[in-house]
Amino acid sequence: MAGVRYQLFRAAIEALYFSGAHRMLRPIVGGVGAILTLHHVRPARPCQFQPNRLLEVTPSFFEQVMQRLRRSGADIVSMDEVHRRLKEQEFPRRFVSVTFDDGYRDTREFAYPILKKYDVPFTVYVATSFADRVGELWWLALEAAIGHNDVIQCRIDGRECRFECRDVHDKRATFEKIHGSLRRIETEDELRNVMRDITARHRVDMAAFCNELCMDWKELAEFATDPLVTIGAHTVSHPILSKLDDNSVRSELANCRAAIEAALGTRPRHLAYPVGDRGAAGPREFKIAADLGFETAVTTRPGVIFPEHARHLAALPRISLNGNFQQPRFTDVLISGAATGLWNGFHRLNVA
Ligand SMILES: [Zn+2]
């Protein structure tokens, strides 16, 4: 969510909150519940250059949101229960389901104690290459390369590029440019090659991010014994699925599920598409996920859940609790569905 559109979205959230309009809009846009997306939950770091900041919230913010949710009277439910309610069209009260992508250690270290305190069931979507310690968290490697260097040289689309990035302003601009170019590259292989070239030239150890940040299988196995925890699938290598051919998409989903089942003894029934926005997962991915028998699959398209999503269980929207909205009052508006209703032009389904 970049630039002007994001600024407007944020202004709309403020306006909705202060006018109380989000409560008036609820009957139209509120749906029957919401699924929350989280990535990192950890204390804020002082560094100025944090282009991936939108993927994290602080433990104290997270606790305030959980407390607010508990007080709101909504049912806080697992993804199994989301699936059941949609299948049976049974919506006694609004529901909220809490989900974490990627399988970070900070989910266990900082979010888990809070989730236990408020008795909140939650889902962790695991990319198996991260647990296997061979994954490429390239967006973090890109942040590190730019953060630690004054000049970035790389080869994109066969062209040699050079970016000066001495101060924080230039570093942000460089991240935006390279990240944007990477998203536009046609195949995932090519994207990874560009990143391997950048990390090799600028001495960033891409594998180190897995080791440092992600739970390994032993940690996941321990975690998964808690009945509050559901382990979901998040592919093997965390690719942008739209950049892969059909067979590769199928194997990313099926092999991830098989690896989790082999390691943890439970076959995941729920899936989250990596990145998950419209450019990363669309009708082809939704169909493959449904064909493979996943009960639900979540995107990062913003929106709340309507009864009609029962026919689109492989294309569920989520509400991102991200670094840009770390004020509990924003969360109320987002979960009410009013803000995402505006975002989606009041269309209830965004599944094409
Ligand atoms: Zn992810």
mmCIF file of C-alpha atoms and ligand atoms in Angstrom:
data_model
loop_
_atom_site.group_PDB
_atom_site.id
_atom_site.type_symbol
_atom_site.label_atom_id
_atom_site.label_comp_id
_atom_site.label_asym_id
_atom_site.label_seq_id
_atom_site.Cartn_x
_atom_site.Cartn_y
_atom_site.Cartn_z
ATOM 1 C CA MET A 1 0.000 0.000 0.000
ATOM 2 C CA ALA A 2 2.159 2.862 -1.178
ATOM 3 C CA GLY A 3 2.041 6.589 -1.720
ATOM 4 C CA VAL A 4 -1.034 8.673 -2.217
ATOM 5 C CA ARG A 5 -3.497 5.827 -2.001
ATOM 6 C CA TYR A 6 -2.074 4.847 1.379
ATOM 7 C CA GLN A 7 -2.206 8.441 2.648
ATOM 8 C CA LEU A 8 -5.840 8.672 1.621
ATOM 9 C CA PHE A 9 -6.574 5.356 3.280
ATOM 10 C CA ARG A 10 -4.989 6.534 6.508
ATOM 11 C CA ALA A 11 -6.858 9.851 6.367
ATOM 12 C CA ALA A 12 -10.083 7.922 5.788
ATOM 13 C CA ILE A 13 -9.434 5.775 8.840
ATOM 14 C CA GLU A 14 -8.858 8.873 10.978
ATOM 15 C CA ALA A 15 -12.017 10.479 9.618
ATOM 16 C CA LEU A 16 -14.058 7.344 10.188
ATOM 17 C CA TYR A 17 -12.818 7.005 13.722
ATOM 18 C CA PHE A 18 -13.450 10.565 14.754
ATOM 19 C CA SER A 19 -16.873 10.750 13.133
ATOM 20 C CA GLY A 20 -17.967 7.455 14.619
ATOM 21 C CA ALA A 21 -19.034 6.592 11.073
ATOM 22 C CA HIS A 22 -17.394 3.190 11.261
ATOM 23 C CA ARG A 23 -20.103 2.154 13.696
ATOM 24 C CA MET A 24 -22.844 3.451 11.405
ATOM 25 C CA LEU A 25 -21.318 1.739 8.395
ATOM 26 C CA ARG A 26 -20.981 -1.588 10.149
ATOM 27 C CA PRO A 27 -24.311 -3.047 8.979
ATOM 28 C CA ILE A 28 -23.303 -2.441 5.349
ATOM 29 C CA VAL A 29 -19.643 -3.290 5.440
ATOM 30 C CA GLY A 30 -19.007 -5.108 8.699
ATOM 31 C CA GLY A 31 -19.556 -8.633 7.458
ATOM 32 C CA VAL A 32 -19.650 -11.502 9.928
ATOM 33 C CA GLY A 33 -16.055 -11.388 11.079
ATOM 34 C CA ALA A 34 -12.444 -10.637 10.306
ATOM 35 C CA ILE A 35 -9.136 -12.464 10.019
ATOM 36 C CA LEU A 36 -6.118 -10.544 11.282
ATOM 37 C CA THR A 37 -2.657 -10.786 9.673
ATOM 38 C CA LEU A 38 0.481 -10.327 11.713
ATOM 39 C CA HIS A 39 4.144 -10.837 10.915
ATOM 40 C CA HIS A 40 6.588 -9.746 13.621
ATOM 41 C CA VAL A 41 5.580 -8.883 17.173
ATOM 42 C CA ARG A 42 8.630 -7.456 18.888
ATOM 43 C CA PRO A 43 9.927 -4.356 20.666
ATOM 44 C CA ALA A 44 10.535 -1.362 18.411
ATOM 45 C CA ARG A 45 14.098 -0.866 17.206
ATOM 46 C CA PRO A 46 15.609 2.621 17.111
ATOM 47 C CA CYS A 47 17.128 2.429 13.597
ATOM 48 C CA GLN A 48 15.797 5.077 11.176
ATOM 49 C CA PHE A 49 15.945 2.934 8.070
ATOM 50 C CA GLN A 50 13.332 0.187 8.500
ATOM 51 C CA PRO A 51 11.547 -0.256 5.191
ATOM 52 C CA ASN A 52 9.970 -3.505 6.413
ATOM 53 C CA ARG A 53 8.600 -1.755 9.491
ATOM 54 C CA LEU A 54 5.053 -2.230 8.276
ATOM 55 C CA LEU A 55 5.510 -5.952 8.957
ATOM 56 C CA GLU A 56 5.853 -5.514 12.697
ATOM 57 C CA VAL A 57 3.973 -4.325 15.747
ATOM 58 C CA THR A 58 5.151 -3.962 19.321
ATOM 59 C CA PRO A 59 4.111 -6.372 22.085
ATOM 60 C CA SER A 60 2.333 -3.584 23.975
ATOM 61 C CA PHE A 61 0.268 -2.622 20.922
ATOM 62 C CA PHE A 62 -0.506 -6.275 20.330
ATOM 63 C CA GLU A 63 -1.653 -6.691 23.926
ATOM 64 C CA GLN A 64 -3.925 -3.648 23.690
ATOM 65 C CA VAL A 65 -5.539 -5.084 20.576
ATOM 66 C CA MET A 66 -6.085 -8.492 22.197
ATOM 67 C CA GLN A 67 -7.569 -6.821 25.271
ATOM 68 C CA ARG A 68 -9.876 -4.701 23.102
ATOM 69 C CA LEU A 69 -10.948 -7.748 21.139
ATOM 70 C CA ARG A 70 -11.742 -9.686 24.306
ATOM 71 C CA ARG A 71 -13.796 -6.766 25.616
ATOM 72 C CA SER A 72 -15.580 -6.295 22.284
ATOM 73 C CA GLY A 73 -17.644 -9.418 22.797
ATOM 74 C CA ALA A 74 -16.611 -10.871 19.429
ATOM 75 C CA ASP A 75 -15.780 -14.573 19.360
ATOM 76 C CA ILE A 76 -12.052 -15.144 18.908
ATOM 77 C CA VAL A 77 -11.822 -18.345 16.924
ATOM 78 C CA SER A 78 -9.430 -20.712 15.139
ATOM 79 C CA MET A 79 -9.332 -21.058 11.351
ATOM 80 C CA ASP A 80 -11.096 -24.421 11.718
ATOM 81 C CA GLU A 81 -13.972 -22.551 13.329
ATOM 82 C CA VAL A 82 -13.921 -19.838 10.637
ATOM 83 C CA HIS A 83 -14.242 -22.647 8.100
ATOM 84 C CA ARG A 84 -17.075 -24.310 10.025
ATOM 85 C CA ARG A 85 -19.059 -21.079 10.455
ATOM 86 C CA LEU A 86 -18.778 -20.265 6.755
ATOM 87 C CA LYS A 87 -19.671 -23.808 5.687
ATOM 88 C CA GLU A 88 -22.662 -23.985 8.008
ATOM 89 C CA GLN A 89 -23.553 -20.313 7.568
ATOM 90 C CA GLU A 90 -23.758 -20.011 11.319
ATOM 91 C CA PHE A 91 -22.915 -16.553 12.608
ATOM 92 C CA PRO A 92 -24.143 -16.133 16.178
ATOM 93 C CA ARG A 93 -21.693 -13.281 16.876
ATOM 94 C CA ARG A 94 -18.957 -11.477 14.977
ATOM 95 C CA PHE A 95 -15.757 -13.485 14.936
ATOM 96 C CA VAL A 96 -12.107 -12.588 14.750
ATOM 97 C CA SER A 97 -9.329 -15.023 13.905
ATOM 98 C CA VAL A 98 -5.687 -14.183 14.597
ATOM 99 C CA THR A 99 -3.013 -15.358 12.124
ATOM 100 C CA PHE A 100 0.757 -15.006 11.850
ATOM 101 C CA ASP A 101 2.720 -15.467 8.638
ATOM 102 C CA ASP A 102 6.141 -17.061 8.142
ATOM 103 C CA GLY A 103 6.783 -18.757 11.527
ATOM 104 C CA TYR A 104 8.963 -16.213 13.302
ATOM 105 C CA ARG A 105 10.500 -16.844 16.700
ATOM 106 C CA ASP A 106 9.066 -13.581 17.950
ATOM 107 C CA THR A 107 5.571 -15.039 17.493
ATOM 108 C CA ARG A 108 6.508 -17.466 20.250
ATOM 109 C CA GLU A 109 8.651 -15.121 22.295
ATOM 110 C CA PHE A 110 6.478 -11.985 22.370
ATOM 111 C CA ALA A 111 2.998 -12.759 20.988
ATOM 112 C CA TYR A 112 2.451 -16.195 22.536
ATOM 113 C CA PRO A 113 2.484 -15.107 26.214
ATOM 114 C CA ILE A 114 -0.154 -12.484 25.371
ATOM 115 C CA LEU A 115 -2.224 -14.947 23.331
ATOM 116 C CA LYS A 116 -2.173 -17.359 26.277
ATOM 117 C CA LYS A 117 -3.089 -14.628 28.733
ATOM 118 C CA TYR A 118 -6.217 -13.765 26.704
ATOM 119 C CA ASP A 119 -6.853 -17.381 25.712
ATOM 120 C CA VAL A 120 -6.683 -16.575 21.999
ATOM 121 C CA PRO A 121 -6.441 -19.428 19.482
ATOM 122 C CA PHE A 122 -4.223 -18.536 16.538
ATOM 123 C CA THR A 123 -2.721 -19.857 13.319
ATOM 124 C CA VAL A 124 0.933 -19.767 12.275
ATOM 125 C CA TYR A 125 1.497 -20.189 8.525
ATOM 126 C CA VAL A 126 4.887 -21.858 8.059
ATOM 127 C CA ALA A 127 7.160 -21.618 5.016
ATOM 128 C CA THR A 128 9.002 -24.915 5.297
ATOM 129 C CA SER A 129 12.291 -23.714 3.786
ATOM 130 C CA PHE A 130 12.515 -21.237 6.667
ATOM 131 C CA ALA A 131 12.197 -24.056 9.225
ATOM 132 C CA ASP A 132 14.683 -26.059 7.102
ATOM 133 C CA ARG A 133 17.145 -23.151 7.329
ATOM 134 C CA VAL A 134 17.523 -22.795 3.565
ATOM 135 C CA GLY A 135 14.900 -20.110 2.946
ATOM 136 C CA GLU A 136 15.604 -16.718 1.435
ATOM 137 C CA LEU A 137 14.010 -13.852 3.331
ATOM 138 C CA TRP A 138 15.090 -11.596 0.507
ATOM 139 C CA TRP A 139 13.159 -8.504 1.601
ATOM 140 C CA LEU A 140 15.196 -8.477 4.834
ATOM 141 C CA ALA A 141 18.436 -9.164 2.949
ATOM 142 C CA LEU A 142 17.659 -6.188 0.709
ATOM 143 C CA GLU A 143 17.076 -3.997 3.775
ATOM 144 C CA ALA A 144 20.402 -5.135 5.264
ATOM 145 C CA ALA A 145 22.345 -4.605 2.022
ATOM 146 C CA ILE A 146 21.049 -1.055 1.660
ATOM 147 C CA GLY A 147 21.339 -0.332 5.387
ATOM 148 C CA HIS A 148 25.003 -1.329 5.540
ATOM 149 C CA ASN A 149 26.250 0.174 2.277
ATOM 150 C CA ASP A 150 26.552 3.633 0.744
ATOM 151 C CA VAL A 151 26.276 2.317 -2.792
ATOM 152 C CA ILE A 152 24.283 -0.630 -4.136
ATOM 153 C CA GLN A 153 25.212 -2.208 -7.419
ATOM 154 C CA CYS A 154 23.075 -4.845 -9.036
ATOM 155 C CA ARG A 155 21.922 -6.298 -12.307
ATOM 156 C CA ILE A 156 18.201 -5.990 -13.062
ATOM 157 C CA ASP A 157 16.717 -7.024 -16.414
ATOM 158 C CA GLY A 158 20.240 -7.531 -17.746
ATOM 159 C CA ARG A 159 21.147 -3.925 -16.964
ATOM 160 C CA GLU A 160 23.855 -2.926 -14.519
ATOM 161 C CA CYS A 161 22.370 -0.481 -11.973
ATOM 162 C CA ARG A 162 24.014 1.694 -9.354
ATOM 163 C CA PHE A 163 22.224 3.378 -6.440
ATOM 164 C CA GLU A 164 23.763 5.930 -4.083
ATOM 165 C CA CYS A 165 22.293 5.446 -0.635
ATOM 166 C CA ARG A 166 24.320 7.367 1.934
ATOM 167 C CA ASP A 167 21.541 8.862 4.050
ATOM 168 C CA VAL A 168 18.249 7.492 5.274
ATOM 169 C CA HIS A 169 16.257 9.370 2.629
ATOM 170 C CA ASP A 170 18.296 7.827 -0.207
ATOM 171 C CA LYS A 171 18.201 4.434 1.448
ATOM 172 C CA ARG A 172 14.406 4.527 1.527
ATOM 173 C CA ALA A 173 14.267 5.618 -2.105
ATOM 174 C CA THR A 174 16.715 2.878 -3.125
ATOM 175 C CA PHE A 175 14.701 0.226 -1.284
ATOM 176 C CA GLU A 176 11.493 1.395 -2.981
ATOM 177 C CA LYS A 177 13.134 1.319 -6.420
ATOM 178 C CA ILE A 178 14.778 -2.084 -6.126
ATOM 179 C CA HIS A 179 11.789 -3.630 -4.356
ATOM 180 C CA GLY A 180 9.503 -2.256 -7.071
ATOM 181 C CA SER A 181 11.745 -3.651 -9.816
ATOM 182 C CA LEU A 182 11.868 -7.041 -8.112
ATOM 183 C CA ARG A 183 8.079 -7.201 -7.910
ATOM 184 C CA ARG A 184 7.894 -6.464 -11.659
ATOM 185 C CA ILE A 185 10.376 -9.197 -12.656
ATOM 186 C CA GLU A 186 8.541 -11.903 -14.535
ATOM 187 C CA THR A 187 9.820 -15.075 -12.877
ATOM 188 C CA GLU A 188 10.623 -15.973 -9.299
ATOM 189 C CA ASP A 189 13.958 -17.511 -10.388
ATOM 190 C CA GLU A 190 15.070 -14.235 -11.884
ATOM 191 C CA LEU A 191 13.966 -12.331 -8.770
ATOM 192 C CA ARG A 192 16.008 -14.689 -6.583
ATOM 193 C CA ASN A 193 19.020 -14.388 -8.909
ATOM 194 C CA VAL A 194 18.988 -10.609 -8.623
ATOM 195 C CA MET A 195 18.862 -10.908 -4.831
ATOM 196 C CA ARG A 196 21.642 -13.529 -4.728
ATOM 197 C CA ASP A 197 23.779 -11.184 -6.814
ATOM 198 C CA ILE A 198 23.051 -8.232 -4.493
ATOM 199 C CA THR A 199 23.775 -10.226 -1.329
ATOM 200 C CA ALA A 200 26.978 -11.717 -2.757
ATOM 201 C CA ARG A 201 28.302 -8.348 -3.921
ATOM 202 C CA HIS A 202 27.426 -6.601 -0.665
ATOM 203 C CA ARG A 203 28.341 -9.394 1.724
ATOM 204 C CA VAL A 204 24.927 -10.098 3.224
ATOM 205 C CA ASP A 205 24.398 -13.655 4.451
ATOM 206 C CA MET A 206 20.843 -14.368 3.283
ATOM 207 C CA ALA A 207 20.617 -17.689 5.175
ATOM 208 C CA ALA A 208 21.404 -15.935 8.460
ATOM 209 C CA PHE A 209 17.915 -14.411 8.598
ATOM 210 C CA CYS A 210 16.294 -17.864 8.794
ATOM 211 C CA ASN A 211 18.620 -18.951 11.561
ATOM 212 C CA GLU A 212 18.122 -15.842 13.561
ATOM 213 C CA LEU A 213 14.442 -15.114 13.048
ATOM 214 C CA CYS A 214 12.503 -18.271 12.194
ATOM 215 C CA MET A 215 11.455 -21.228 14.315
ATOM 216 C CA ASP A 216 13.114 -24.501 13.371
ATOM 217 C CA TRP A 217 11.238 -27.821 13.330
ATOM 218 C CA LYS A 218 12.016 -28.618 16.934
ATOM 219 C CA GLU A 219 10.655 -25.275 18.080
ATOM 220 C CA LEU A 220 7.599 -25.637 15.834
ATOM 221 C CA ALA A 221 6.919 -29.148 17.132
ATOM 222 C CA GLU A 222 6.951 -27.903 20.708
ATOM 223 C CA PHE A 223 4.773 -24.935 19.813
ATOM 224 C CA ALA A 224 2.272 -27.089 17.937
ATOM 225 C CA THR A 225 1.461 -29.173 21.019
ATOM 226 C CA ASP A 226 -0.536 -26.252 22.453
ATOM 227 C CA PRO A 227 -4.213 -26.624 21.469
ATOM 228 C CA LEU A 228 -4.349 -22.842 20.920
ATOM 229 C CA VAL A 229 -1.924 -23.244 18.001
ATOM 230 C CA THR A 230 -2.899 -24.237 14.455
ATOM 231 C CA ILE A 231 -0.026 -24.733 12.017
ATOM 232 C CA GLY A 232 -0.932 -23.714 8.467
ATOM 233 C CA ALA A 233 0.958 -23.934 5.180
ATOM 234 C CA HIS A 234 2.768 -20.966 3.616
ATOM 235 C CA THR A 235 4.564 -22.776 0.737
ATOM 236 C CA VAL A 236 8.091 -24.208 0.682
ATOM 237 C CA SER A 237 10.239 -21.366 -0.646
ATOM 238 C CA HIS A 238 7.889 -18.403 -0.076
ATOM 239 C CA PRO A 239 7.702 -17.426 -3.759
ATOM 240 C CA ILE A 240 5.400 -14.902 -5.371
ATOM 241 C CA LEU A 241 3.182 -17.655 -6.761
ATOM 242 C CA SER A 242 1.949 -15.635 -9.740
ATOM 243 C CA LYS A 243 5.537 -15.736 -11.074
ATOM 244 C CA LEU A 244 5.554 -19.572 -11.197
ATOM 245 C CA ASP A 245 4.088 -22.010 -13.719
ATOM 246 C CA ASP A 246 1.055 -24.137 -12.738
ATOM 247 C CA ASN A 247 3.053 -27.212 -11.767
ATOM 248 C CA SER A 248 5.414 -25.237 -9.574
ATOM 249 C CA VAL A 249 2.513 -23.580 -7.769
ATOM 250 C CA ARG A 250 0.993 -26.985 -7.160
ATOM 251 C CA SER A 251 4.270 -28.421 -5.788
ATOM 252 C CA GLU A 252 4.932 -25.385 -3.591
ATOM 253 C CA LEU A 253 1.573 -25.949 -1.880
ATOM 254 C CA ALA A 254 1.569 -29.755 -1.836
ATOM 255 C CA ASN A 255 5.208 -30.153 -0.768
ATOM 256 C CA CYS A 256 4.813 -27.620 2.014
ATOM 257 C CA ARG A 257 1.820 -29.512 3.347
ATOM 258 C CA ALA A 258 3.672 -32.849 3.103
ATOM 259 C CA ALA A 259 6.770 -31.468 4.858
ATOM 260 C CA ILE A 260 4.718 -30.065 7.737
ATOM 261 C CA GLU A 261 2.776 -33.312 8.056
ATOM 262 C CA ALA A 262 6.015 -35.331 8.106
ATOM 263 C CA ALA A 263 7.654 -33.083 10.697
ATOM 264 C CA LEU A 264 4.726 -32.360 12.998
ATOM 265 C CA GLY A 265 2.376 -35.292 12.405
ATOM 266 C CA THR A 266 -0.602 -33.111 11.468
ATOM 267 C CA ARG A 267 -1.692 -32.323 7.935
ATOM 268 C CA PRO A 268 -2.287 -28.586 7.550
ATOM 269 C CA ARG A 269 -5.825 -27.723 6.435
ATOM 270 C CA HIS A 270 -5.231 -24.002 6.014
ATOM 271 C CA LEU A 271 -3.017 -22.010 3.676
ATOM 272 C CA ALA A 272 -1.712 -18.447 3.380
ATOM 273 C CA TYR A 273 -0.356 -17.239 0.024
ATOM 274 C CA PRO A 274 3.087 -15.615 0.360
ATOM 275 C CA VAL A 275 2.870 -11.838 -0.032
ATOM 276 C CA GLY A 276 -0.782 -12.507 -0.781
ATOM 277 C CA ASP A 277 -1.811 -9.325 -2.547
ATOM 278 C CA ARG A 278 -3.575 -9.154 -5.910
ATOM 279 C CA GLY A 279 -0.260 -9.249 -7.785
ATOM 280 C CA ALA A 280 0.920 -12.342 -5.914
ATOM 281 C CA ALA A 281 -2.143 -14.604 -5.824
ATOM 282 C CA GLY A 282 -5.232 -14.655 -8.038
ATOM 283 C CA PRO A 283 -7.876 -16.989 -9.451
ATOM 284 C CA ARG A 284 -5.308 -19.553 -10.674
ATOM 285 C CA GLU A 285 -3.759 -19.873 -7.198
ATOM 286 C CA PHE A 286 -7.203 -19.954 -5.550
ATOM 287 C CA LYS A 287 -8.247 -22.825 -7.801
ATOM 288 C CA ILE A 288 -5.092 -24.840 -7.175
ATOM 289 C CA ALA A 289 -5.415 -24.386 -3.399
ATOM 290 C CA ALA A 290 -9.054 -25.492 -3.525
ATOM 291 C CA ASP A 291 -8.224 -28.456 -5.804
ATOM 292 C CA LEU A 292 -5.549 -29.574 -3.357
ATOM 293 C CA GLY A 293 -8.185 -29.671 -0.650
ATOM 294 C CA PHE A 294 -7.139 -26.817 1.620
ATOM 295 C CA GLU A 295 -10.187 -25.913 3.697
ATOM 296 C CA THR A 296 -9.310 -22.230 3.701
ATOM 297 C CA ALA A 297 -6.673 -20.074 2.074
ATOM 298 C CA VAL A 298 -6.030 -16.479 3.068
ATOM 299 C CA THR A 299 -4.716 -13.570 1.028
ATOM 300 C CA THR A 300 -3.508 -10.172 2.208
ATOM 301 C CA ARG A 301 -6.220 -8.422 0.208
ATOM 302 C CA PRO A 302 -7.811 -6.085 2.745
ATOM 303 C CA GLY A 303 -11.355 -6.870 3.790
ATOM 304 C CA VAL A 304 -13.685 -8.470 6.303
ATOM 305 C CA ILE A 305 -15.532 -11.762 5.905
ATOM 306 C CA PHE A 306 -19.069 -11.982 4.526
ATOM 307 C CA PRO A 307 -21.363 -15.043 4.417
ATOM 308 C CA GLU A 308 -20.753 -15.139 0.624
ATOM 309 C CA HIS A 309 -17.104 -16.043 1.262
ATOM 310 C CA ALA A 310 -18.361 -19.602 1.833
ATOM 311 C CA ARG A 311 -18.130 -19.916 -1.961
ATOM 312 C CA HIS A 312 -14.613 -18.436 -1.987
ATOM 313 C CA LEU A 313 -12.864 -20.224 0.852
ATOM 314 C CA ALA A 314 -9.553 -20.160 -1.029
ATOM 315 C CA ALA A 315 -9.644 -16.372 -1.419
ATOM 316 C CA LEU A 316 -10.320 -14.997 2.039
ATOM 317 C CA PRO A 317 -9.300 -11.392 2.743
ATOM 318 C CA ARG A 318 -7.542 -10.341 5.923
ATOM 319 C CA ILE A 319 -7.033 -7.201 7.959
ATOM 320 C CA SER A 320 -3.365 -6.400 8.418
ATOM 321 C CA LEU A 321 -2.329 -5.254 11.860
ATOM 322 C CA ASN A 322 0.733 -3.515 10.591
ATOM 323 C CA GLY A 323 3.313 -1.017 11.677
ATOM 324 C CA ASN A 324 1.475 1.814 9.951
ATOM 325 C CA PHE A 325 -1.583 1.505 12.152
ATOM 326 C CA GLN A 326 -0.181 1.070 15.631
ATOM 327 C CA GLN A 327 -2.929 2.796 17.501
ATOM 328 C CA PRO A 328 -5.723 0.696 18.957
ATOM 329 C CA ARG A 329 -8.341 3.140 17.635
ATOM 330 C CA PHE A 330 -7.216 2.339 14.078
ATOM 331 C CA THR A 331 -7.706 -1.337 14.771
ATOM 332 C CA ASP A 332 -11.334 -0.764 15.807
ATOM 333 C CA VAL A 333 -11.992 0.916 12.477
ATOM 334 C CA LEU A 334 -10.156 -1.720 10.449
ATOM 335 C CA ILE A 335 -11.917 -4.613 12.139
ATOM 336 C CA SER A 336 -15.289 -2.889 11.754
ATOM 337 C CA GLY A 337 -14.796 -3.280 8.005
ATOM 338 C CA ALA A 338 -15.529 0.392 7.351
ATOM 339 C CA ALA A 339 -12.036 1.291 6.193
ATOM 340 C CA THR A 340 -11.583 -1.730 3.976
ATOM 341 C CA GLY A 341 -15.121 -1.184 2.703
ATOM 342 C CA LEU A 342 -13.948 2.183 1.426
ATOM 343 C CA TRP A 343 -10.791 0.561 0.062
ATOM 344 C CA ASN A 344 -12.861 -1.962 -1.853
ATOM 345 C CA GLY A 345 -15.441 0.565 -3.041
ATOM 346 C CA PHE A 346 -18.056 -1.190 -0.862
ATOM 347 C CA HIS A 347 -17.815 -4.383 -2.892
ATOM 348 C CA ARG A 348 -18.141 -7.234 -0.444
ATOM 349 C CA LEU A 349 -16.096 -9.749 -2.415
ATOM 350 C CA ASN A 350 -12.682 -9.156 -3.913
ATOM 351 C CA VAL A 351 -11.899 -12.579 -5.320
ATOM 352 C CA ALA A 352 -11.172 -12.077 -9.037
HETATM 353 ZN ZN ZN B 1 5.079 -14.638 4.287
#
